[in-house]
Structures are given as structure tokens and as C-alpha cells.
PDB file of C-alpha atoms in Angstrom:
ATOM      1  CA  UNK A   1      -1.434 -31.735  29.272  1.00 69.00           C
ATOM      2  CA  UNK A   2      -3.877 -33.968  31.212  1.00 75.00           C
ATOM      3  CA  UNK A   3      -7.520 -33.315  30.633  1.00 86.00           C
ATOM      4  CA  UNK A   4      -9.990 -32.153  33.078  1.00 88.00           C
ATOM      5  CA  UNK A   5     -11.794 -34.623  35.813  1.00 90.00           C
ATOM      6  CA  UNK A   6     -15.881 -34.104  34.915  1.00 93.00           C
ATOM      7  CA  UNK A   7     -16.409 -32.725  38.421  1.00 93.00           C
ATOM      8  CA  UNK A   8     -13.853 -30.020  37.553  1.00 94.00           C
ATOM      9  CA  UNK A   9     -16.228 -28.517  34.895  1.00 95.00           C
ATOM     10  CA  UNK A  10     -18.860 -28.167  37.693  1.00 95.00           C
ATOM     11  CA  UNK A  11     -16.701 -26.629  40.137  1.00 95.00           C
ATOM     12  CA  UNK A  12     -16.087 -23.850  37.427  1.00 95.00           C
ATOM     13  CA  UNK A  13     -19.152 -22.603  38.196  1.00 95.00           C
ATOM     14  CA  UNK A  14     -18.257 -22.200  41.912  1.00 94.00           C
ATOM     15  CA  UNK A  15     -18.392 -18.239  40.961  1.00 95.00           C
ATOM     16  CA  UNK A  16     -22.235 -18.532  40.687  1.00 96.00           C
ATOM     17  CA  UNK A  17     -22.994 -18.324  44.197  1.00 96.00           C
ATOM     18  CA  UNK A  18     -21.171 -15.214  44.821  1.00 96.00           C
ATOM     19  CA  UNK A  19     -23.313 -13.523  41.813  1.00 96.00           C
ATOM     20  CA  UNK A  20     -25.914 -14.606  43.427  1.00 96.00           C
ATOM     21  CA  UNK A  21     -24.721 -13.528  46.935  1.00 95.00           C
ATOM     22  CA  UNK A  22     -23.941  -9.711  45.094  1.00 96.00           C
ATOM     23  CA  UNK A  23     -27.404  -9.533  44.204  1.00 96.00           C
ATOM     24  CA  UNK A  24     -28.843 -10.224  47.995  1.00 95.00           C
ATOM     25  CA  UNK A  25     -26.707  -7.195  49.272  1.00 94.00           C
ATOM     26  CA  UNK A  26     -28.520  -3.723  48.056  1.00 93.00           C
ATOM     27  CA  UNK A  27     -31.853  -4.624  49.492  1.00 92.00           C
ATOM     28  CA  UNK A  28     -31.102  -7.586  51.780  1.00 92.00           C
ATOM     29  CA  UNK A  29     -32.802  -9.889  49.278  1.00 93.00           C
ATOM     30  CA  UNK A  30     -32.837 -13.349  51.313  1.00 95.00           C
ATOM     31  CA  UNK A  31     -34.053 -15.013  48.133  1.00 95.00           C
ATOM     32  CA  UNK A  32     -30.947 -14.593  46.484  1.00 96.00           C
ATOM     33  CA  UNK A  33     -29.162 -15.355  49.441  1.00 96.00           C
ATOM     34  CA  UNK A  34     -30.679 -18.792  49.556  1.00 96.00           C
ATOM     35  CA  UNK A  35     -29.856 -19.608  46.253  1.00 96.00           C
ATOM     36  CA  UNK A  36     -26.319 -18.825  46.760  1.00 96.00           C
ATOM     37  CA  UNK A  37     -26.248 -21.065  49.991  1.00 96.00           C
ATOM     38  CA  UNK A  38     -28.006 -24.018  47.869  1.00 97.00           C
ATOM     39  CA  UNK A  39     -25.853 -23.087  44.973  1.00 97.00           C
ATOM     40  CA  UNK A  40     -22.343 -22.967  47.306  1.00 96.00           C
ATOM     41  CA  UNK A  41     -23.067 -27.117  48.270  1.00 96.00           C
ATOM     42  CA  UNK A  42     -24.189 -28.049  44.221  1.00 96.00           C
ATOM     43  CA  UNK A  43     -21.264 -25.858  42.543  1.00 97.00           C
ATOM     44  CA  UNK A  44     -18.391 -26.316  45.375  1.00 96.00           C
ATOM     45  CA  UNK A  45     -19.211 -28.583  48.329  1.00 96.00           C
ATOM     46  CA  UNK A  46     -20.560 -31.633  45.854  1.00 97.00           C
ATOM     47  CA  UNK A  47     -17.980 -31.812  43.231  1.00 96.00           C
ATOM     48  CA  UNK A  48     -15.072 -31.377  45.431  1.00 96.00           C
ATOM     49  CA  UNK A  49     -16.478 -34.052  47.292  1.00 96.00           C
ATOM     50  CA  UNK A  50     -16.777 -36.312  44.365  1.00 96.00           C
ATOM     51  CA  UNK A  51     -13.324 -35.333  43.597  1.00 95.00           C
ATOM     52  CA  UNK A  52     -12.508 -36.752  46.607  1.00 95.00           C
ATOM     53  CA  UNK A  53     -13.687 -39.426  46.181  1.00 95.00           C
ATOM     54  CA  UNK A  54     -12.421 -40.271  42.674  1.00 92.00           C
ATOM     55  CA  UNK A  55      -8.739 -39.557  43.864  1.00 91.00           C
ATOM     56  CA  UNK A  56      -9.258 -41.809  46.714  1.00 92.00           C
ATOM     57  CA  UNK A  57      -8.090 -45.175  45.324  1.00 90.00           C
ATOM     58  CA  UNK A  58      -5.220 -43.441  43.986  1.00 89.00           C
ATOM     59  CA  UNK A  59      -4.252 -42.302  47.581  1.00 89.00           C
ATOM     60  CA  UNK A  60      -4.746 -45.364  48.937  1.00 89.00           C
ATOM     61  CA  UNK A  61      -2.424 -47.124  46.197  1.00 88.00           C
ATOM     62  CA  UNK A  62       0.042 -44.568  46.612  1.00 86.00           C
ATOM     63  CA  UNK A  63      -0.196 -44.825  50.927  1.00 86.00           C
ATOM     64  CA  UNK A  64       0.294 -48.557  50.262  1.00 88.00           C
ATOM     65  CA  UNK A  65       3.648 -48.494  48.345  1.00 84.00           C
ATOM     66  CA  UNK A  66       5.238 -45.596  47.818  1.00 77.00           C
ATOM     67  CA  UNK A  67       7.986 -46.518  45.687  1.00 78.00           C
ATOM     68  CA  UNK A  68       6.207 -48.532  43.426  1.00 77.00           C
ATOM     69  CA  UNK A  69       2.863 -46.739  42.619  1.00 76.00           C
ATOM     70  CA  UNK A  70       2.943 -45.217  39.464  1.00 77.00           C
ATOM     71  CA  UNK A  71       1.151 -42.023  40.724  1.00 79.00           C
ATOM     72  CA  UNK A  72       2.063 -38.966  38.609  1.00 77.00           C
ATOM     73  CA  UNK A  73       4.307 -36.272  40.059  1.00 77.00           C
ATOM     74  CA  UNK A  74       4.730 -32.620  40.209  1.00 77.00           C
ATOM     75  CA  UNK A  75       8.085 -32.396  38.924  1.00 82.00           C
ATOM     76  CA  UNK A  76       8.933 -35.800  39.434  1.00 77.00           C
ATOM     77  CA  UNK A  77       8.963 -35.318  43.060  1.00 81.00           C
ATOM     78  CA  UNK A  78       5.647 -34.439  44.961  1.00 84.00           C
ATOM     79  CA  UNK A  79       3.204 -37.183  44.466  1.00 87.00           C
ATOM     80  CA  UNK A  80      -0.109 -35.270  42.578  1.00 86.00           C
ATOM     81  CA  UNK A  81      -2.681 -36.757  44.729  1.00 88.00           C
ATOM     82  CA  UNK A  82      -1.443 -35.276  47.655  1.00 90.00           C
ATOM     83  CA  UNK A  83      -1.563 -32.221  45.961  1.00 90.00           C
ATOM     84  CA  UNK A  84      -5.117 -32.831  44.868  1.00 91.00           C
ATOM     85  CA  UNK A  85      -5.915 -33.679  49.130  1.00 94.00           C
ATOM     86  CA  UNK A  86      -4.326 -30.115  49.830  1.00 94.00           C
ATOM     87  CA  UNK A  87      -6.861 -28.549  47.625  1.00 94.00           C
ATOM     88  CA  UNK A  88      -9.718 -30.558  48.598  1.00 95.00           C
ATOM     89  CA  UNK A  89      -8.851 -29.490  52.411  1.00 96.00           C
ATOM     90  CA  UNK A  90      -8.536 -25.731  51.416  1.00 97.00           C
ATOM     91  CA  UNK A  91     -11.740 -25.404  49.238  1.00 96.00           C
ATOM     92  CA  UNK A  92     -13.610 -27.450  51.222  1.00 96.00           C
ATOM     93  CA  UNK A  93     -13.174 -24.955  54.450  1.00 97.00           C
ATOM     94  CA  UNK A  94     -13.958 -22.248  51.917  1.00 96.00           C
ATOM     95  CA  UNK A  95     -17.184 -23.263  50.554  1.00 96.00           C
ATOM     96  CA  UNK A  96     -17.887 -24.632  54.200  1.00 96.00           C
ATOM     97  CA  UNK A  97     -17.486 -21.382  55.901  1.00 97.00           C
ATOM     98  CA  UNK A  98     -18.992 -19.708  52.937  1.00 96.00           C
ATOM     99  CA  UNK A  99     -22.093 -21.932  53.804  1.00 96.00           C
ATOM    100  CA  UNK A 100     -21.786 -21.059  57.417  1.00 98.00           C
ATOM    101  CA  UNK A 101     -21.723 -17.224  56.959  1.00 96.00           C
ATOM    102  CA  UNK A 102     -24.727 -17.245  54.352  1.00 96.00           C
ATOM    103  CA  UNK A 103     -26.840 -19.379  56.766  1.00 96.00           C
ATOM    104  CA  UNK A 104     -26.387 -16.756  59.589  1.00 96.00           C
ATOM    105  CA  UNK A 105     -26.682 -13.826  57.480  1.00 95.00           C
ATOM    106  CA  UNK A 106     -30.116 -15.455  56.279  1.00 94.00           C
ATOM    107  CA  UNK A 107     -30.784 -16.143  59.989  1.00 94.00           C
ATOM    108  CA  UNK A 108     -30.465 -12.516  60.888  1.00 94.00           C
ATOM    109  CA  UNK A 109     -32.113 -11.065  57.316  1.00 93.00           C
ATOM    110  CA  UNK A 110     -35.399 -13.007  58.153  1.00 89.00           C
ATOM    111  CA  UNK A 111     -38.518 -11.633  59.415  1.00 88.00           C
ATOM    112  CA  UNK A 112     -38.962 -12.084  63.208  1.00 86.00           C
ATOM    113  CA  UNK A 113     -41.988 -13.727  64.213  1.00 84.00           C
ATOM    114  CA  UNK A 114     -43.814 -13.061  66.757  1.00 84.00           C
ATOM    115  CA  UNK A 115     -46.771 -14.980  68.525  1.00 72.00           C
TER     116      UNK A 115
END
């Protein structure tokens, strides 16, 4: 089994925003929701973007020379770099939507400023 990339260890901490979100619900605690928003970026989006950039040379090598590249494959058929990019597409959408909805919820919970 290959060793994990460093960004994978950080991405494994992407459950932390869920805990902050759940803690914010009982009394509409905006502070915890903001923690969830920023930790979603730190532990979800950022590691995926680092992994995306780290896999880019391997993807370009595979795209330029599909038969001659030494890209690892899944069961000898499907290149792992394509599977990684499918994962990145799904993970970035999930984390992005989570940040979007956290932002909208924080805006709804924020006190109204009156002049």
C-alpha cells in the first residue's frame, strides 16, 4: 500500500467543521458557525487544492503520453490520477457548498444593524 500524501492527513481533519456547525445550532451561536466556515476552508478546500496542484504534473504526463506514461493504474486499467481528479471535483463541490450555506446561515443569524 502506498504512503499517504501530507495533504491527505490534513484533509482527514475535515470533520472538525461539522463539529463546530453542530455546536452552533442549539442557540444560534454565530461564533461557532464562523469557526466552521473558516475551518472548512482550512481543512477541506486548501488540502484539496494542494493535492490538485501536486497531481497536476502526473496528469499532464498521462495526457501527453497515455501509452508510455508510468502512471499507476487501478486494477491495471484505469489511471489513478483520473480517479484523484474525480475525487477532487466531488470534494471541492461538497466543501464549497458547505461554505456557501454556512455563509448564508451566518448572514441570517447576524443581528440586524439599524441606523
